[in-house]
PDB file of C-alpha atoms and ligand atoms in Angstrom:
ATOM      1  CA  MET A   1     121.574  77.550 128.735  1.00  0.00           C
ATOM      2  CA  ASP A   2     120.686  80.237 131.286  1.00  0.00           C
ATOM      3  CA  ARG A   3     121.682  83.864 131.088  1.00  0.00           C
ATOM      4  CA  GLN A   4     124.486  83.516 133.647  1.00  0.00           C
ATOM      5  CA  ALA A   5     126.140  80.848 131.500  1.00  0.00           C
ATOM      6  CA  LEU A   6     125.811  82.940 128.333  1.00  0.00           C
ATOM      7  CA  VAL A   7     127.291  85.971 130.108  1.00  0.00           C
ATOM      8  CA  ALA A   8     130.188  83.797 131.347  1.00  0.00           C
ATOM      9  CA  LEU A   9     130.943  82.802 127.741  1.00  0.00           C
ATOM     10  CA  ALA A  10     130.772  86.456 126.654  1.00  0.00           C
ATOM     11  CA  LYS A  11     133.315  87.249 129.387  1.00  0.00           C
ATOM     12  CA  GLN A  12     135.671  84.625 127.951  1.00  0.00           C
ATOM     13  CA  ALA A  13     135.263  86.131 124.470  1.00  0.00           C
ATOM     14  CA  MET A  14     136.082  89.565 125.908  1.00  0.00           C
ATOM     15  CA  GLU A  15     139.657  88.434 126.528  1.00  0.00           C
ATOM     16  CA  LYS A  16     140.196  88.030 122.772  1.00  0.00           C
ATOM     17  CA  ALA A  17     139.350  91.672 122.004  1.00  0.00           C
ATOM     18  CA  TYR A  18     141.782  93.588 119.760  1.00  0.00           C
ATOM     19  CA  VAL A  19     141.684  97.058 121.304  1.00  0.00           C
ATOM     20  CA  PRO A  20     145.023  98.904 120.864  1.00  0.00           C
ATOM     21  CA  TYR A  21     143.237 102.296 120.680  1.00  0.00           C
ATOM     22  CA  SER A  22     140.452 102.301 123.274  1.00  0.00           C
ATOM     23  CA  HIS A  23     141.868  99.559 125.509  1.00  0.00           C
ATOM     24  CA  PHE A  24     138.185  98.827 126.175  1.00  0.00           C
ATOM     25  CA  LYS A  25     137.450  95.131 125.792  1.00  0.00           C
ATOM     26  CA  VAL A  26     133.947  93.903 124.999  1.00  0.00           C
ATOM     27  CA  GLY A  27     132.734  90.327 124.630  1.00  0.00           C
ATOM     28  CA  SER A  28     129.564  88.816 123.261  1.00  0.00           C
ATOM     29  CA  ALA A  29     127.961  85.365 123.114  1.00  0.00           C
ATOM     30  CA  LEU A  30     125.090  84.559 120.748  1.00  0.00           C
ATOM     31  CA  LEU A  31     122.965  81.460 121.378  1.00  0.00           C
ATOM     32  CA  ASP A  32     121.409  79.853 118.298  1.00  0.00           C
ATOM     33  CA  GLN A  33     118.337  77.650 118.114  1.00  0.00           C
ATOM     34  CA  GLN A  34     120.395  74.453 118.113  1.00  0.00           C
ATOM     35  CA  GLY A  35     122.060  75.483 121.375  1.00  0.00           C
ATOM     36  CA  ARG A  36     125.341  76.451 119.747  1.00  0.00           C
ATOM     37  CA  VAL A  37     127.110  79.582 120.929  1.00  0.00           C
ATOM     38  CA  HIS A  38     128.871  82.045 118.613  1.00  0.00           C
ATOM     39  CA  LEU A  39     131.422  84.262 120.356  1.00  0.00           C
ATOM     40  CA  GLY A  40     132.485  87.766 119.406  1.00  0.00           C
ATOM     41  CA  CYS A  41     134.875  90.471 120.584  1.00  0.00           C
ATOM     42  CA  ASN A  42     135.519  94.009 119.433  1.00  0.00           C
ATOM     43  CA  VAL A  43     138.187  94.410 116.757  1.00  0.00           C
ATOM     44  CA  GLU A  44     139.574  97.926 116.327  1.00  0.00           C
ATOM     45  CA  ASN A  45     141.404  99.625 113.467  1.00  0.00           C
ATOM     46  CA  ALA A  46     143.895 102.483 113.085  1.00  0.00           C
ATOM     47  CA  ALA A  47     141.336 104.238 110.889  1.00  0.00           C
ATOM     48  CA  TYR A  48     138.847 103.934 113.830  1.00  0.00           C
ATOM     49  CA  GLY A  49     135.759 103.747 111.565  1.00  0.00           C
ATOM     50  CA  PRO A  50     136.240 100.104 110.528  1.00  0.00           C
ATOM     51  CA  THR A  51     136.089  98.994 114.180  1.00  0.00           C
ATOM     52  CA  ASN A  52     133.700  96.103 114.702  1.00  0.00           C
ATOM     53  CA  CYS A  53     131.840  95.798 117.997  1.00  0.00           C
ATOM     54  CA  ALA A  54     131.690  92.496 119.877  1.00  0.00           C
ATOM     55  CA  GLU A  55     127.972  92.028 119.173  1.00  0.00           C
ATOM     56  CA  ARG A  56     128.387  92.429 115.415  1.00  0.00           C
ATOM     57  CA  THR A  57     131.404  90.143 115.404  1.00  0.00           C
ATOM     58  CA  ALA A  58     129.286  87.385 117.018  1.00  0.00           C
ATOM     59  CA  LEU A  59     126.347  87.985 114.675  1.00  0.00           C
ATOM     60  CA  PHE A  60     128.414  88.116 111.486  1.00  0.00           C
ATOM     61  CA  ARG A  61     130.420  85.112 112.572  1.00  0.00           C
ATOM     62  CA  ALA A  62     127.236  83.087 113.111  1.00  0.00           C
ATOM     63  CA  ILE A  63     125.883  84.047 109.685  1.00  0.00           C
ATOM     64  CA  ALA A  64     129.221  83.203 108.066  1.00  0.00           C
ATOM     65  CA  ASP A  65     129.129  79.834 109.837  1.00  0.00           C
ATOM     66  CA  GLY A  66     125.806  79.087 108.135  1.00  0.00           C
ATOM     67  CA  GLU A  67     123.255  80.014 110.784  1.00  0.00           C
ATOM     68  CA  ALA A  68     120.006  81.281 109.339  1.00  0.00           C
ATOM     69  CA  PRO A  69     119.078  84.909 110.010  1.00  0.00           C
ATOM     70  CA  ARG A  70     116.639  85.218 112.937  1.00  0.00           C
ATOM     71  CA  SER A  71     117.412  81.680 114.163  1.00  0.00           C
ATOM     72  CA  PHE A  72     118.842  82.947 117.446  1.00  0.00           C
ATOM     73  CA  GLN A  73     117.604  82.610 121.038  1.00  0.00           C
ATOM     74  CA  ALA A  74     119.582  85.181 123.016  1.00  0.00           C
ATOM     75  CA  ILE A  75     122.689  87.363 123.048  1.00  0.00           C
ATOM     76  CA  ALA A  76     124.898  88.434 125.944  1.00  0.00           C
ATOM     77  CA  VAL A  77     127.314  91.366 125.926  1.00  0.00           C
ATOM     78  CA  ILE A  78     129.781  92.349 128.629  1.00  0.00           C
ATOM     79  CA  GLY A  79     132.289  95.127 129.234  1.00  0.00           C
ATOM     80  CA  ASP A  80     133.981  96.885 132.134  1.00  0.00           C
ATOM     81  CA  THR A  81     131.318  99.574 132.456  1.00  0.00           C
ATOM     82  CA  PRO A  82     129.924 101.218 135.634  1.00  0.00           C
ATOM     83  CA  GLY A  83     126.471  99.851 134.824  1.00  0.00           C
ATOM     84  CA  PRO A  84     125.515  97.046 132.435  1.00  0.00           C
ATOM     85  CA  ILE A  85     127.009  97.766 128.985  1.00  0.00           C
ATOM     86  CA  THR A  86     124.575  98.958 126.325  1.00  0.00           C
ATOM     87  CA  PRO A  87     124.886  98.135 122.596  1.00  0.00           C
ATOM     88  CA  CYS A  88     125.721 101.000 120.225  1.00  0.00           C
ATOM     89  CA  GLY A  89     123.253 102.251 117.638  1.00  0.00           C
ATOM     90  CA  VAL A  90     124.874 100.393 114.749  1.00  0.00           C
ATOM     91  CA  CYS A  91     124.690  97.096 116.637  1.00  0.00           C
ATOM     92  CA  ARG A  92     121.028  97.748 117.485  1.00  0.00           C
ATOM     93  CA  GLN A  93     120.279  98.101 113.775  1.00  0.00           C
ATOM     94  CA  VAL A  94     122.143  94.859 112.998  1.00  0.00           C
ATOM     95  CA  LEU A  95     120.382  93.068 115.862  1.00  0.00           C
ATOM     96  CA  ILE A  96     116.936  94.061 114.521  1.00  0.00           C
ATOM     97  CA  GLU A  97     117.941  92.776 111.069  1.00  0.00           C
ATOM     98  CA  LEU A  98     119.322  89.391 112.144  1.00  0.00           C
ATOM     99  CA  CYS A  99     117.415  88.458 115.331  1.00  0.00           C
ATOM    100  CA  PRO A 100     113.777  87.945 116.334  1.00  0.00           C
ATOM    101  CA  PRO A 101     112.415  91.246 117.727  1.00  0.00           C
ATOM    102  CA  ASP A 102     111.407  89.653 121.042  1.00  0.00           C
ATOM    103  CA  MET A 103     114.816  87.987 121.532  1.00  0.00           C
ATOM    104  CA  PRO A 104     116.399  88.628 124.943  1.00  0.00           C
ATOM    105  CA  VAL A 105     119.542  90.763 125.163  1.00  0.00           C
ATOM    106  CA  TYR A 106     121.575  90.328 128.365  1.00  0.00           C
ATOM    107  CA  MET A 107     123.707  93.377 129.115  1.00  0.00           C
ATOM    108  CA  ALA A 108     126.366  92.788 131.745  1.00  0.00           C
ATOM    109  CA  ASN A 109     129.462  94.231 133.391  1.00  0.00           C
ATOM    110  CA  LEU A 110     132.404  92.893 135.377  1.00  0.00           C
ATOM    111  CA  ARG A 111     130.681  93.780 138.663  1.00  0.00           C
ATOM    112  CA  GLY A 112     128.209  90.981 138.090  1.00  0.00           C
ATOM    113  CA  GLU A 113     125.314  93.223 137.088  1.00  0.00           C
ATOM    114  CA  ILE A 114     123.056  91.883 134.324  1.00  0.00           C
ATOM    115  CA  GLN A 115     120.183  93.797 132.763  1.00  0.00           C
ATOM    116  CA  GLU A 116     117.765  92.131 130.364  1.00  0.00           C
ATOM    117  CA  THR A 117     115.978  93.773 127.456  1.00  0.00           C
ATOM    118  CA  THR A 118     114.860  92.746 123.968  1.00  0.00           C
ATOM    119  CA  VAL A 119     116.068  93.504 120.476  1.00  0.00           C
ATOM    120  CA  ALA A 120     112.920  95.520 119.688  1.00  0.00           C
ATOM    121  CA  GLN A 121     113.097  97.508 122.919  1.00  0.00           C
ATOM    122  CA  LEU A 122     116.635  98.591 122.021  1.00  0.00           C
ATOM    123  CA  LEU A 123     115.501 100.248 118.781  1.00  0.00           C
ATOM    124  CA  PRO A 124     111.957 101.634 118.767  1.00  0.00           C
ATOM    125  CA  GLY A 125     110.773 102.696 115.325  1.00  0.00           C
ATOM    126  CA  ALA A 126     113.514 100.750 113.570  1.00  0.00           C
ATOM    127  CA  PHE A 127     113.814 100.856 109.794  1.00  0.00           C
ATOM    128  CA  THR A 128     113.566  97.227 108.644  1.00  0.00           C
ATOM    129  CA  MET A 129     113.130  95.150 105.493  1.00  0.00           C
ATOM    130  CA  ASN A 130     109.375  95.662 105.809  1.00  0.00           C
ATOM    131  CA  ASP A 131     109.902  99.336 105.040  1.00  0.00           C
ATOM    132  CA  LEU A 132     111.690  98.708 101.753  1.00  0.00           C
ATOM    133  CA  ASN A 133     109.603  98.964  98.575  1.00  0.00           C
ATOM    134  CA  GLY A 134     106.576  99.577 100.804  1.00  0.00           C
ATOM    135  CA  GLY A 135     104.943 101.959  98.341  1.00  0.00           C
ATOM    136  CA  THR A 136     105.308  99.902  95.172  1.00  0.00           C
TER     137      THR A 136
HETATM  138  N1  THU B 201     132.024  98.446 121.780  1.00  0.00           N
HETATM  139  C1  THU B 201     131.518  97.191 121.616  1.00  0.00           C
HETATM  140  O1  THU B 201     132.218  96.284 121.128  1.00  0.00           O
HETATM  141  N2  THU B 201     130.241  96.954 121.998  1.00  0.00           N
HETATM  142  C2  THU B 201     129.444  97.861 122.639  1.00  0.00           C
HETATM  143  O2  THU B 201     128.318  97.540 123.011  1.00  0.00           O
HETATM  144  C3  THU B 201     129.949  99.216 122.903  1.00  0.00           C
HETATM  145  C4  THU B 201     131.257  99.554 122.287  1.00  0.00           C
HETATM  146  C5  THU B 201     133.440  98.682 121.438  1.00  0.00           C
HETATM  147  C6  THU B 201     133.714  99.498 120.222  1.00  0.00           C
HETATM  148  C7  THU B 201     135.124 100.014 120.530  1.00  0.00           C
HETATM  149  O3  THU B 201     136.078  99.025 120.137  1.00  0.00           O
HETATM  150  C8  THU B 201     135.147 100.137 122.034  1.00  0.00           C
HETATM  151  O4  THU B 201     134.071  99.355 122.517  1.00  0.00           O
HETATM  152  C9  THU B 201     135.012 101.545 122.555  1.00  0.00           C
HETATM  153  O5  THU B 201     133.887 102.154 122.027  1.00  0.00           O
END
């Protein structure tokens, strides 16, 4: 599956967003190693803090469906932003935990712009599992 196709699926997922507060819909599509796609949208909450971004919804959904951590090929995210949408800091931390560091991230908007980066490039100096218990 090419990046255009993955972005198109993320755009479909965007329509499912639950956004009564921001009215800002975001969609995500996560491609696993078997070629399956896990879709996600943002899901907001009256307490604001519990809001889940589209990227994390797709990642957590894939894990809950039995996909192994780091068994993913690519993720696309799309929103109605002036430039390609960029994942928030919390999602970057979750991406570095659950995806290969060199995995492509396709950031898109409704104007047809797509920018490509990697999980590791999104979070230089990330704290990861390798840092835990490092001194013992
Ligand atoms: N949001 C995402 O779902 N993904 C992003 O990459 C950026 C922000 C959501 C969170 C919230 O529901 C809304 O967009 C406004 O911040």
